[in-house]
Amino acid sequence: MKSIMVIKKIMENNKTFLLSDFSLFRKSLKGINEIKQDTIFHYKNSYEKNSVFLKRKIFEHDLNSHLLSNSKLTHKVKNNPISYVRNISEKNKLKKIKKGKYIPEITLDLHGLNQLQAKKELGILISVCLEENIFCACIIHGHGKNILKKQTSFWLSQHPDIIAFCQAPKSLGNSAALIVLIDCLI
């Protein structure tokens, strides 16, 4: 169709264009059809939205992010905790984290997120770790204005499924990341 439009423009601009040339062109295009554009529409399955399984997953994610409360517990955590242990009996796990004996199986990067988004992502990370039986995770909060750095420590220290966490070694982000142990045993 475009080629015919181009020929018509040439004919308008150039009066010396011969009619026989146009008929030759038409003969050469005889038997050729235009390409029809096929459009495929993808529909979401409505049964997935109403699935009990999906609703349960969303509920678990929300529950884990609600367990990360905003209240600052001064008796549990100091002002800017670099390390935390839930029970004194699990101090050996904290020592193993610091020595690099645990390697994180999953990493969460909180760069560019605000506090609400970061809290929700932490909840999702914890619920995924619990579902998949992932014991060790790395959370990269970055430096920035140190808002997420402080808040992440407080949130994690208040969650019942967190065994311990400490500052990551240099290879995993040093002071801009935390290594977290999650109690995923049923």
PDB file of C-alpha atoms in Angstrom:
ATOM      1  CA  MET A   1       0.000   0.000   0.000  1.00  0.00           C
ATOM      2  CA  LYS A   2       2.874   2.356   0.783  1.00  0.00           C
ATOM      3  CA  SER A   3       4.496   1.701  -2.552  1.00  0.00           C
ATOM      4  CA  ILE A   4       1.321   2.771  -4.359  1.00  0.00           C
ATOM      5  CA  MET A   5       1.218   5.991  -2.343  1.00  0.00           C
ATOM      6  CA  VAL A   6       4.858   6.655  -3.218  1.00  0.00           C
ATOM      7  CA  ILE A   7       4.149   6.096  -6.901  1.00  0.00           C
ATOM      8  CA  LYS A   8       1.179   8.477  -6.789  1.00  0.00           C
ATOM      9  CA  LYS A   9       3.353  11.160  -5.191  1.00  0.00           C
ATOM     10  CA  ILE A  10       6.014  10.637  -7.846  1.00  0.00           C
ATOM     11  CA  MET A  11       3.345  10.934 -10.499  1.00  0.00           C
ATOM     12  CA  GLU A  12       2.116  14.203  -9.019  1.00  0.00           C
ATOM     13  CA  ASN A  13       5.629  15.639  -8.781  1.00  0.00           C
ATOM     14  CA  ASN A  14       6.890  14.269 -12.073  1.00  0.00           C
ATOM     15  CA  LYS A  15       4.446  14.715 -14.949  1.00  0.00           C
ATOM     16  CA  THR A  16       6.711  12.771 -17.306  1.00  0.00           C
ATOM     17  CA  PHE A  17       6.051   9.487 -15.518  1.00  0.00           C
ATOM     18  CA  LEU A  18       4.740   7.052 -18.063  1.00  0.00           C
ATOM     19  CA  LEU A  19       1.516   5.161 -17.559  1.00  0.00           C
ATOM     20  CA  SER A  20       3.082   2.002 -18.995  1.00  0.00           C
ATOM     21  CA  ASP A  21       5.652   1.957 -16.160  1.00  0.00           C
ATOM     22  CA  PHE A  22       2.833   2.038 -13.643  1.00  0.00           C
ATOM     23  CA  SER A  23       1.018  -0.851 -15.326  1.00  0.00           C
ATOM     24  CA  LEU A  24       4.271  -2.877 -15.358  1.00  0.00           C
ATOM     25  CA  PHE A  25       4.624  -2.281 -11.653  1.00  0.00           C
ATOM     26  CA  ARG A  26       1.020  -3.389 -11.035  1.00  0.00           C
ATOM     27  CA  LYS A  27       1.613  -6.570 -13.056  1.00  0.00           C
ATOM     28  CA  SER A  28       4.694  -7.424 -10.996  1.00  0.00           C
ATOM     29  CA  LEU A  29       2.667  -7.093  -7.794  1.00  0.00           C
ATOM     30  CA  LYS A  30      -0.153  -9.284  -9.083  1.00  0.00           C
ATOM     31  CA  GLY A  31      -0.886 -12.207  -6.739  1.00  0.00           C
ATOM     32  CA  ILE A  32       0.766 -10.557  -3.745  1.00  0.00           C
ATOM     33  CA  ASN A  33      -1.498  -9.950  -0.754  1.00  0.00           C
ATOM     34  CA  GLU A  34      -1.140  -7.485   2.082  1.00  0.00           C
ATOM     35  CA  ILE A  35       0.218  -8.846   5.329  1.00  0.00           C
ATOM     36  CA  LYS A  36      -2.533  -9.107   7.889  1.00  0.00           C
ATOM     37  CA  GLN A  37      -1.539  -8.114  11.403  1.00  0.00           C
ATOM     38  CA  ASP A  38      -2.558 -10.823  13.867  1.00  0.00           C
ATOM     39  CA  THR A  39      -3.188  -9.663  17.376  1.00  0.00           C
ATOM     40  CA  ILE A  40      -3.131 -12.074  20.271  1.00  0.00           C
ATOM     41  CA  PHE A  41      -4.862 -11.029  23.456  1.00  0.00           C
ATOM     42  CA  HIS A  42      -3.658 -12.547  26.714  1.00  0.00           C
ATOM     43  CA  TYR A  43      -6.248 -12.796  29.423  1.00  0.00           C
ATOM     44  CA  LYS A  44      -5.444 -13.322  33.076  1.00  0.00           C
ATOM     45  CA  ASN A  45      -7.132 -16.282  34.595  1.00  0.00           C
ATOM     46  CA  SER A  46      -9.681 -14.970  37.035  1.00  0.00           C
ATOM     47  CA  TYR A  47      -9.520 -18.156  39.090  1.00  0.00           C
ATOM     48  CA  GLU A  48      -5.932 -17.351  40.115  1.00  0.00           C
ATOM     49  CA  LYS A  49      -7.007 -14.108  41.797  1.00  0.00           C
ATOM     50  CA  ASN A  50      -9.644 -15.893  43.845  1.00  0.00           C
ATOM     51  CA  SER A  51      -7.412 -18.809  44.702  1.00  0.00           C
ATOM     52  CA  VAL A  52      -7.201 -19.646  48.393  1.00  0.00           C
ATOM     53  CA  PHE A  53      -3.526 -20.436  47.957  1.00  0.00           C
ATOM     54  CA  LEU A  54      -2.758 -17.000  46.535  1.00  0.00           C
ATOM     55  CA  LYS A  55      -4.801 -15.251  49.226  1.00  0.00           C
ATOM     56  CA  ARG A  56      -2.938 -17.201  51.902  1.00  0.00           C
ATOM     57  CA  LYS A  57       0.432 -16.194  50.444  1.00  0.00           C
ATOM     58  CA  ILE A  58      -0.546 -12.520  50.412  1.00  0.00           C
ATOM     59  CA  PHE A  59      -1.803 -12.833  53.991  1.00  0.00           C
ATOM     60  CA  GLU A  60       1.510 -14.392  55.113  1.00  0.00           C
ATOM     61  CA  HIS A  61       3.523 -11.628  53.423  1.00  0.00           C
ATOM     62  CA  ASP A  62       1.405  -8.970  55.122  1.00  0.00           C
ATOM     63  CA  LEU A  63       1.597 -10.747  58.466  1.00  0.00           C
ATOM     64  CA  ASN A  64       5.396 -10.860  58.350  1.00  0.00           C
ATOM     65  CA  SER A  65       5.607  -7.171  57.472  1.00  0.00           C
ATOM     66  CA  HIS A  66       3.210  -6.312  60.331  1.00  0.00           C
ATOM     67  CA  LEU A  67       5.417  -8.235  62.748  1.00  0.00           C
ATOM     68  CA  LEU A  68       8.116  -5.684  61.919  1.00  0.00           C
ATOM     69  CA  SER A  69       6.697  -2.977  64.135  1.00  0.00           C
ATOM     70  CA  ASN A  70       7.749   0.682  64.211  1.00  0.00           C
ATOM     71  CA  SER A  71       8.017   0.963  67.991  1.00  0.00           C
ATOM     72  CA  LYS A  72      11.577   1.148  69.242  1.00  0.00           C
ATOM     73  CA  LEU A  73      12.288  -1.393  71.938  1.00  0.00           C
ATOM     74  CA  THR A  74      15.125   0.117  73.930  1.00  0.00           C
ATOM     75  CA  HIS A  75      15.460  -2.834  76.283  1.00  0.00           C
ATOM     76  CA  LYS A  76      16.098  -5.248  73.395  1.00  0.00           C
ATOM     77  CA  VAL A  77      18.197  -3.171  71.053  1.00  0.00           C
ATOM     78  CA  LYS A  78      20.719  -0.403  71.478  1.00  0.00           C
ATOM     79  CA  ASN A  79      20.615   2.786  69.381  1.00  0.00           C
ATOM     80  CA  ASN A  80      22.312   1.456  66.273  1.00  0.00           C
ATOM     81  CA  PRO A  81      22.690  -2.311  66.563  1.00  0.00           C
ATOM     82  CA  ILE A  82      25.296  -3.960  64.405  1.00  0.00           C
ATOM     83  CA  SER A  83      24.475  -7.390  65.790  1.00  0.00           C
ATOM     84  CA  TYR A  84      21.547  -9.036  67.516  1.00  0.00           C
ATOM     85  CA  VAL A  85      20.814 -12.450  69.033  1.00  0.00           C
ATOM     86  CA  ARG A  86      17.340 -13.585  70.062  1.00  0.00           C
ATOM     87  CA  ASN A  87      18.534 -15.861  72.883  1.00  0.00           C
ATOM     88  CA  ILE A  88      21.821 -15.870  74.750  1.00  0.00           C
ATOM     89  CA  SER A  89      22.023 -19.619  74.115  1.00  0.00           C
ATOM     90  CA  GLU A  90      22.375 -18.899  70.373  1.00  0.00           C
ATOM     91  CA  LYS A  91      25.445 -16.649  70.702  1.00  0.00           C
ATOM     92  CA  ASN A  92      27.575 -19.281  68.973  1.00  0.00           C
ATOM     93  CA  LYS A  93      25.498 -18.744  65.796  1.00  0.00           C
ATOM     94  CA  LEU A  94      26.292 -15.031  65.920  1.00  0.00           C
ATOM     95  CA  LYS A  95      30.011 -15.844  66.196  1.00  0.00           C
ATOM     96  CA  LYS A  96      29.700 -18.152  63.184  1.00  0.00           C
ATOM     97  CA  ILE A  97      28.023 -15.363  61.176  1.00  0.00           C
ATOM     98  CA  LYS A  98      30.831 -12.955  62.036  1.00  0.00           C
ATOM     99  CA  LYS A  99      33.451 -15.515  61.008  1.00  0.00           C
ATOM    100  CA  GLY A 100      31.684 -16.041  57.683  1.00  0.00           C
ATOM    101  CA  LYS A 101      30.661 -19.673  58.279  1.00  0.00           C
ATOM    102  CA  TYR A 102      27.126 -19.024  56.958  1.00  0.00           C
ATOM    103  CA  ILE A 103      26.718 -18.140  53.302  1.00  0.00           C
ATOM    104  CA  PRO A 104      23.480 -16.318  52.379  1.00  0.00           C
ATOM    105  CA  GLU A 105      21.203 -18.236  50.042  1.00  0.00           C
ATOM    106  CA  ILE A 106      19.070 -15.214  49.166  1.00  0.00           C
ATOM    107  CA  THR A 107      19.739 -11.472  48.929  1.00  0.00           C
ATOM    108  CA  LEU A 108      17.381  -8.533  49.270  1.00  0.00           C
ATOM    109  CA  ASP A 109      18.402  -5.080  48.036  1.00  0.00           C
ATOM    110  CA  LEU A 110      16.508  -2.183  49.625  1.00  0.00           C
ATOM    111  CA  HIS A 111      18.167   0.597  47.607  1.00  0.00           C
ATOM    112  CA  GLY A 112      15.710   3.219  46.395  1.00  0.00           C
ATOM    113  CA  LEU A 113      12.843   2.093  48.619  1.00  0.00           C
ATOM    114  CA  ASN A 114      11.103   4.187  51.234  1.00  0.00           C
ATOM    115  CA  GLN A 115      10.486   2.817  54.749  1.00  0.00           C
ATOM    116  CA  LEU A 116       7.035   1.442  53.999  1.00  0.00           C
ATOM    117  CA  GLN A 117       8.204  -0.353  50.856  1.00  0.00           C
ATOM    118  CA  ALA A 118      11.306  -1.664  52.612  1.00  0.00           C
ATOM    119  CA  LYS A 119       9.223  -3.004  55.486  1.00  0.00           C
ATOM    120  CA  LYS A 120       6.910  -4.787  53.056  1.00  0.00           C
ATOM    121  CA  GLU A 121       9.851  -6.276  51.140  1.00  0.00           C
ATOM    122  CA  LEU A 122      11.399  -7.495  54.397  1.00  0.00           C
ATOM    123  CA  GLY A 123       8.113  -9.209  55.249  1.00  0.00           C
ATOM    124  CA  ILE A 124       8.057 -10.881  51.848  1.00  0.00           C
ATOM    125  CA  LEU A 125      11.687 -11.976  52.256  1.00  0.00           C
ATOM    126  CA  ILE A 126      10.986 -13.542  55.649  1.00  0.00           C
ATOM    127  CA  SER A 127       7.893 -15.383  54.410  1.00  0.00           C
ATOM    128  CA  VAL A 128       9.779 -16.663  51.332  1.00  0.00           C
ATOM    129  CA  CYS A 129      12.603 -17.876  53.585  1.00  0.00           C
ATOM    130  CA  LEU A 130      10.111 -19.660  55.813  1.00  0.00           C
ATOM    131  CA  GLU A 131       8.373 -21.290  52.825  1.00  0.00           C
ATOM    132  CA  GLU A 132      11.568 -22.371  51.092  1.00  0.00           C
ATOM    133  CA  ASN A 133      13.457 -23.305  54.308  1.00  0.00           C
ATOM    134  CA  ILE A 134      16.171 -20.737  53.662  1.00  0.00           C
ATOM    135  CA  PHE A 135      18.235 -20.330  56.826  1.00  0.00           C
ATOM    136  CA  CYS A 136      20.568 -17.456  55.906  1.00  0.00           C
ATOM    137  CA  ALA A 137      19.798 -14.239  54.007  1.00  0.00           C
ATOM    138  CA  CYS A 138      21.640 -11.040  53.129  1.00  0.00           C
ATOM    139  CA  ILE A 139      19.855  -7.695  53.297  1.00  0.00           C
ATOM    140  CA  ILE A 140      21.546  -4.775  51.560  1.00  0.00           C
ATOM    141  CA  HIS A 141      20.234  -1.503  52.960  1.00  0.00           C
ATOM    142  CA  GLY A 142      22.980   0.814  51.716  1.00  0.00           C
ATOM    143  CA  HIS A 143      24.385   3.890  53.415  1.00  0.00           C
ATOM    144  CA  GLY A 144      22.410   6.917  52.236  1.00  0.00           C
ATOM    145  CA  LYS A 145      21.099   8.898  55.203  1.00  0.00           C
ATOM    146  CA  ASN A 146      21.298   5.777  57.430  1.00  0.00           C
ATOM    147  CA  ILE A 147      17.510   5.741  57.821  1.00  0.00           C
ATOM    148  CA  LEU A 148      17.035   2.248  56.377  1.00  0.00           C
ATOM    149  CA  LYS A 149      20.188   1.054  58.107  1.00  0.00           C
ATOM    150  CA  LYS A 150      18.760   1.887  61.541  1.00  0.00           C
ATOM    151  CA  GLN A 151      15.176   0.886  60.792  1.00  0.00           C
ATOM    152  CA  THR A 152      16.113  -2.475  59.270  1.00  0.00           C
ATOM    153  CA  SER A 153      17.969  -3.438  62.443  1.00  0.00           C
ATOM    154  CA  PHE A 154      15.034  -2.438  64.642  1.00  0.00           C
ATOM    155  CA  TRP A 155      12.478  -4.230  62.478  1.00  0.00           C
ATOM    156  CA  LEU A 156      14.494  -7.431  62.328  1.00  0.00           C
ATOM    157  CA  SER A 157      15.133  -7.460  66.070  1.00  0.00           C
ATOM    158  CA  GLN A 158      11.388  -7.390  66.724  1.00  0.00           C
ATOM    159  CA  HIS A 159      10.441 -10.265  64.419  1.00  0.00           C
ATOM    160  CA  PRO A 160       9.930 -13.596  66.222  1.00  0.00           C
ATOM    161  CA  ASP A 161      11.450 -15.717  63.418  1.00  0.00           C
ATOM    162  CA  ILE A 162      14.803 -13.902  63.343  1.00  0.00           C
ATOM    163  CA  ILE A 163      17.463 -15.822  65.287  1.00  0.00           C
ATOM    164  CA  ALA A 164      20.373 -13.442  64.815  1.00  0.00           C
ATOM    165  CA  PHE A 165      21.849 -10.841  62.494  1.00  0.00           C
ATOM    166  CA  CYS A 166      25.069  -8.907  62.190  1.00  0.00           C
ATOM    167  CA  GLN A 167      26.958  -6.628  59.845  1.00  0.00           C
ATOM    168  CA  ALA A 168      28.005  -8.401  56.665  1.00  0.00           C
ATOM    169  CA  PRO A 169      31.644  -9.134  55.841  1.00  0.00           C
ATOM    170  CA  LYS A 170      33.457  -6.949  53.291  1.00  0.00           C
ATOM    171  CA  SER A 171      32.713  -9.310  50.419  1.00  0.00           C
ATOM    172  CA  LEU A 172      28.956  -8.945  50.948  1.00  0.00           C
ATOM    173  CA  GLY A 173      28.688  -5.207  51.552  1.00  0.00           C
ATOM    174  CA  ASN A 174      30.321  -4.555  54.943  1.00  0.00           C
ATOM    175  CA  SER A 175      28.450  -1.799  56.816  1.00  0.00           C
ATOM    176  CA  ALA A 176      25.845  -1.436  54.065  1.00  0.00           C
ATOM    177  CA  ALA A 177      24.425  -4.941  54.557  1.00  0.00           C
ATOM    178  CA  LEU A 178      23.263  -7.402  57.188  1.00  0.00           C
ATOM    179  CA  ILE A 179      23.510 -11.184  57.350  1.00  0.00           C
ATOM    180  CA  VAL A 180      20.343 -12.620  58.891  1.00  0.00           C
ATOM    181  CA  LEU A 181      19.613 -16.096  60.299  1.00  0.00           C
ATOM    182  CA  ILE A 182      15.972 -17.115  60.079  1.00  0.00           C
ATOM    183  CA  ASP A 183      14.321 -19.816  62.184  1.00  0.00           C
ATOM    184  CA  CYS A 184      12.766 -21.835  59.361  1.00  0.00           C
ATOM    185  CA  LEU A 185      12.678 -25.231  61.060  1.00  0.00           C
ATOM    186  CA  ILE A 186       9.158 -26.500  61.530  1.00  0.00           C
TER     187      ILE A 186
END
